[in-house]
PDB file of C-alpha atoms in Angstrom:
ATOM      1  CA  MET L 982       0.000   0.000   0.000  1.00 82.00           C
ATOM      2  CA  THR L 983       1.302   3.427  -0.919  1.00 94.00           C
ATOM      3  CA  ARG L 984       1.037   5.983   1.858  1.00 97.00           C
ATOM      4  CA  PHE L 985       3.524   8.575   0.570  1.00 98.00           C
ATOM      5  CA  ARG L 986       2.980  10.265  -2.761  1.00 97.00           C
ATOM      6  CA  LEU L 987       4.986  12.836  -4.678  1.00 97.00           C
ATOM      7  CA  GLY L 988       3.649  14.611  -7.751  1.00 97.00           C
ATOM      8  CA  PRO L 989       2.789  17.807  -9.621  1.00 98.00           C
ATOM      9  CA  GLU L 990      -0.997  17.517  -9.222  1.00 97.00           C
ATOM     10  CA  PRO L 991      -2.862  19.706  -6.718  1.00 98.00           C
ATOM     11  CA  ILE L 992      -3.619  17.881  -3.471  1.00 98.00           C
ATOM     12  CA  ASP L 993      -7.302  17.020  -2.936  1.00 98.00           C
ATOM     13  CA  VAL L 994      -7.488  17.037   0.865  1.00 98.00           C
ATOM     14  CA  ASP L 995     -11.029  15.615   0.929  1.00 97.00           C
ATOM     15  CA  VAL L 996      -9.989  12.562  -1.083  1.00 96.00           C
ATOM     16  CA  GLU L 997      -6.817  12.080   0.956  1.00 97.00           C
ATOM     17  CA  ARG L 998      -8.701  12.426   4.239  1.00 97.00           C
ATOM     18  CA  ARG L 999     -11.201   9.721   3.271  1.00 97.00           C
ATOM     19  CA  ALA L1000      -8.310   7.237   2.940  1.00 96.00           C
ATOM     20  CA  LEU L1001      -7.822   7.579   6.701  1.00 97.00           C
ATOM     21  CA  ASP L1002     -11.322   6.434   7.679  1.00 96.00           C
ATOM     22  CA  HIS L1003     -11.266   3.577  10.164  1.00 96.00           C
ATOM     23  CA  ALA L1004     -14.097   2.396  12.419  1.00 97.00           C
ATOM     24  CA  ALA L1005     -11.770   2.238  15.457  1.00 97.00           C
ATOM     25  CA  ALA L1006     -10.361   5.733  14.943  1.00 97.00           C
ATOM     26  CA  GLY L1007     -11.550   8.412  17.328  1.00 98.00           C
ATOM     27  CA  ALA L1008      -9.279  11.179  16.045  1.00 98.00           C
ATOM     28  CA  TYR L1009      -7.979  12.719  12.858  1.00 98.00           C
ATOM     29  CA  VAL L1010      -5.185  15.295  12.661  1.00 98.00           C
ATOM     30  CA  GLY L1011      -4.015  16.956   9.476  1.00 98.00           C
ATOM     31  CA  PHE L1012      -1.259  19.340   8.500  1.00 98.00           C
ATOM     32  CA  GLU L1013      -1.276  21.582   5.430  1.00 98.00           C
ATOM     33  CA  GLY L1014       1.894  23.378   4.336  1.00 98.00           C
ATOM     34  CA  TRP L1015       1.239  26.312   1.973  1.00 98.00           C
ATOM     35  CA  VAL L1016       3.538  28.412  -0.193  1.00 98.00           C
ATOM     36  CA  ARG L1017       4.009  31.720   1.627  1.00 97.00           C
ATOM     37  CA  ASN L1018       4.968  35.090   0.184  1.00 97.00           C
ATOM     38  CA  HIS L1019       8.164  35.610   2.197  1.00 96.00           C
ATOM     39  CA  ASN L1020      11.232  33.890   3.625  1.00 93.00           C
ATOM     40  CA  ASP L1021      14.066  35.340   5.703  1.00 91.00           C
ATOM     41  CA  GLY L1022      12.747  38.862   5.176  1.00 93.00           C
ATOM     42  CA  LYS L1023      12.620  38.546   1.382  1.00 95.00           C
ATOM     43  CA  PRO L1024       9.394  38.744  -0.648  1.00 97.00           C
ATOM     44  CA  VAL L1025       8.798  35.441  -2.472  1.00 97.00           C
ATOM     45  CA  LEU L1026       6.855  35.386  -5.770  1.00 97.00           C
ATOM     46  CA  ARG L1027       6.693  31.606  -6.345  1.00 97.00           C
ATOM     47  CA  LEU L1028       8.746  28.477  -5.853  1.00 96.00           C
ATOM     48  CA  ASP L1029       9.712  25.317  -7.665  1.00 97.00           C
ATOM     49  CA  TYR L1030       9.982  21.970  -5.894  1.00 97.00           C
ATOM     50  CA  GLN L1031      12.269  19.265  -7.263  1.00 97.00           C
ATOM     51  CA  ALA L1032      12.902  15.818  -5.860  1.00 97.00           C
ATOM     52  CA  TYR L1033      14.886  12.703  -6.497  1.00 95.00           C
ATOM     53  CA  ALA L1034      11.636  10.758  -6.912  1.00 96.00           C
ATOM     54  CA  PRO L1035      12.767   7.125  -6.421  1.00 96.00           C
ATOM     55  CA  LEU L1036      14.604   7.908  -3.177  1.00 97.00           C
ATOM     56  CA  ALA L1037      11.903  10.356  -2.034  1.00 97.00           C
ATOM     57  CA  ALA L1038       9.209   7.692  -2.397  1.00 97.00           C
ATOM     58  CA  THR L1039      11.274   5.056  -0.596  1.00 98.00           C
ATOM     59  CA  GLU L1040      12.223   7.377   2.254  1.00 98.00           C
ATOM     60  CA  GLY L1041       8.699   8.772   2.537  1.00 98.00           C
ATOM     61  CA  GLU L1042       7.245   5.264   2.836  1.00 98.00           C
ATOM     62  CA  ALA L1043       9.878   4.365   5.441  1.00 98.00           C
ATOM     63  CA  ILE L1044       8.962   7.415   7.536  1.00 98.00           C
ATOM     64  CA  LEU L1045       5.266   6.530   7.468  1.00 98.00           C
ATOM     65  CA  ALA L1046       5.960   2.898   8.368  1.00 98.00           C
ATOM     66  CA  GLU L1047       8.093   4.088  11.292  1.00 98.00           C
ATOM     67  CA  ALA L1048       5.275   6.389  12.428  1.00 98.00           C
ATOM     68  CA  ILE L1049       2.744   3.536  12.477  1.00 97.00           C
ATOM     69  CA  GLU L1050       5.063   1.491  14.690  1.00 97.00           C
ATOM     70  CA  ARG L1051       6.170   4.371  16.896  1.00 98.00           C
ATOM     71  CA  PHE L1052       2.756   5.968  17.527  1.00 98.00           C
ATOM     72  CA  ARG L1053       0.398   3.004  16.988  1.00 97.00           C
ATOM     73  CA  VAL L1054      -1.890   5.009  14.731  1.00 98.00           C
ATOM     74  CA  ARG L1055      -4.595   3.476  12.539  1.00 97.00           C
ATOM     75  CA  GLU L1056      -3.621   5.065   9.230  1.00 97.00           C
ATOM     76  CA  LEU L1057      -1.642   7.936   7.766  1.00 97.00           C
ATOM     77  CA  ARG L1058      -0.803   9.557   4.460  1.00 98.00           C
ATOM     78  CA  CYS L1059       1.559  12.222   3.146  1.00 98.00           C
ATOM     79  CA  VAL L1060       1.457  13.981  -0.230  1.00 98.00           C
ATOM     80  CA  HIS L1061       4.142  16.425  -1.375  1.00 98.00           C
ATOM     81  CA  ARG L1062       3.947  18.505  -4.529  1.00 98.00           C
ATOM     82  CA  VAL L1063       6.751  18.983  -7.055  1.00 98.00           C
ATOM     83  CA  GLY L1064       6.940  21.513  -9.871  1.00 98.00           C
ATOM     84  CA  SER L1065       6.109  25.216  -9.928  1.00 98.00           C
ATOM     85  CA  LEU L1066       3.799  26.451  -7.168  1.00 98.00           C
ATOM     86  CA  ALA L1067       2.199  29.848  -6.619  1.00 98.00           C
ATOM     87  CA  ILE L1068       1.725  31.748  -3.388  1.00 98.00           C
ATOM     88  CA  GLY L1069      -1.059  30.090  -1.414  1.00 98.00           C
ATOM     89  CA  ASP L1070      -0.751  26.693  -3.114  1.00 98.00           C
ATOM     90  CA  LEU L1071      -0.864  23.620  -0.908  1.00 98.00           C
ATOM     91  CA  ALA L1072       2.649  22.140  -1.080  1.00 98.00           C
ATOM     92  CA  VAL L1073       2.463  19.297   1.444  1.00 98.00           C
ATOM     93  CA  TRP L1074      -0.281  17.491   3.346  1.00 98.00           C
ATOM     94  CA  VAL L1075      -0.066  14.976   6.191  1.00 98.00           C
ATOM     95  CA  GLY L1076      -3.065  13.189   7.671  1.00 98.00           C
ATOM     96  CA  VAL L1077      -3.259  10.743  10.577  1.00 98.00           C
ATOM     97  CA  SER L1078      -6.116   8.755  12.101  1.00 98.00           C
ATOM     98  CA  ALA L1079      -5.737   7.127  15.503  1.00 98.00           C
ATOM     99  CA  ASP L1080      -7.798   5.782  18.364  1.00 98.00           C
ATOM    100  CA  HIS L1081      -6.948   8.861  20.458  1.00 97.00           C
ATOM    101  CA  ARG L1082      -5.950  12.465  19.713  1.00 98.00           C
ATOM    102  CA  ASP L1083      -2.589  12.367  21.523  1.00 98.00           C
ATOM    103  CA  ALA L1084      -1.221   9.732  19.142  1.00 98.00           C
ATOM    104  CA  ALA L1085      -2.680  11.505  16.097  1.00 98.00           C
ATOM    105  CA  PHE L1086      -1.144  14.876  17.032  1.00 98.00           C
ATOM    106  CA  ALA L1087       2.242  13.373  17.902  1.00 98.00           C
ATOM    107  CA  ALA L1088       2.428  11.263  14.748  1.00 98.00           C
ATOM    108  CA  CYS L1089       1.417  14.133  12.459  1.00 98.00           C
ATOM    109  CA  ARG L1090       4.078  16.443  13.905  1.00 98.00           C
ATOM    110  CA  TRP L1091       6.742  13.733  13.749  1.00 98.00           C
ATOM    111  CA  VAL L1092       5.906  12.810  10.128  1.00 98.00           C
ATOM    112  CA  ILE L1093       6.144  16.360   8.755  1.00 98.00           C
ATOM    113  CA  ASP L1094       9.371  16.991  10.658  1.00 98.00           C
ATOM    114  CA  GLU L1095      10.933  13.765   9.376  1.00 98.00           C
ATOM    115  CA  VAL L1096       9.775  14.381   5.787  1.00 97.00           C
ATOM    116  CA  LYS L1097      11.365  17.829   5.845  1.00 95.00           C
ATOM    117  CA  ARG L1098      14.545  16.410   7.370  1.00 96.00           C
ATOM    118  CA  ARG L1099      15.019  13.166   5.425  1.00 97.00           C
ATOM    119  CA  VAL L1100      13.235  13.225   2.073  1.00 97.00           C
ATOM    120  CA  PRO L1101      15.317  14.526  -0.881  1.00 96.00           C
ATOM    121  CA  ILE L1102      13.072  17.412  -1.932  1.00 96.00           C
ATOM    122  CA  TRP L1103      14.449  20.891  -2.647  1.00 95.00           C
ATOM    123  CA  LYS L1104      12.766  24.181  -3.378  1.00 94.00           C
ATOM    124  CA  ASN L1105      13.935  27.077  -5.488  1.00 96.00           C
ATOM    125  CA  GLU L1106      12.424  30.284  -4.149  1.00 96.00           C
ATOM    126  CA  HIS L1107      11.954  33.084  -6.658  1.00 97.00           C
ATOM    127  CA  TYR L1108      12.227  36.505  -4.996  1.00 96.00           C
ATOM    128  CA  ALA L1109      10.704  39.861  -5.946  1.00 96.00           C
ATOM    129  CA  ASP L1110      14.167  41.305  -6.669  1.00 95.00           C
ATOM    130  CA  GLY L1111      14.718  38.754  -9.465  1.00 94.00           C
ATOM    131  CA  ALA L1112      17.072  36.517  -7.476  1.00 94.00           C
ATOM    132  CA  SER L1113      16.351  32.928  -6.531  1.00 94.00           C
ATOM    133  CA  GLY L1114      17.715  30.509  -3.981  1.00 90.00           C
ATOM    134  CA  TRP L1115      17.682  26.737  -3.553  1.00 91.00           C
ATOM    135  CA  LEU L1116      16.673  25.440  -0.124  1.00 84.00           C
ATOM    136  CA  HIS L1117      16.142  22.032   1.375  1.00 71.00           C
ATOM    137  CA  PRO L1118      12.667  21.963   2.957  1.00 60.00           C
ATOM    138  CA  ASP L1119      14.278  21.908   6.418  1.00 64.00           C
ATOM    139  CA  GLY L1120      15.231  25.544   5.675  1.00 63.00           C
ATOM    140  CA  SER L1121      18.916  25.051   4.976  1.00 68.00           C
ATOM    141  CA  ALA L1122      20.438  26.607   1.871  1.00 67.00           C
ATOM    142  CA  VAL L1123      21.742  24.313  -0.833  1.00 60.00           C
ATOM    143  CA  ASP L1124      25.318  25.101  -1.830  1.00 51.00           C
ATOM    144  CA  ASP L1125      25.700  25.411  -5.607  1.00 46.00           C
ATOM    145  CA  GLU L1126      29.448  24.719  -5.481  1.00 38.00           C
TER     146      GLU L1126
END
């Protein structure tokens, strides 16, 4: 079963959320990460996400499998966009269903943090002054040298 997905298509949160339905679940927690219009004091016009897709999919699936074991949740999903995104676009979504809210909240936070830390996805921010800069989603700059 695929729980992590990477692609250029807009994320349909309603469809994704329905994949988490489980009769034993008493809680659902979701996270939506949107493209914002600034970073480090610079106005951002848009951004481009790129990923090494085979490794991103493998690592994303590993993170979600770890989360199921670690937090004993019922189900979870993560979708991350690639390609050119505009301000306000939904870039990443995480959803978790669990028997209780504590596990759902903890798992959701852990998943997004691990995806940002471990999955090979980079963004190129395009600034209002015409410059651009590559960043890893954890916020660190990517050295071009």
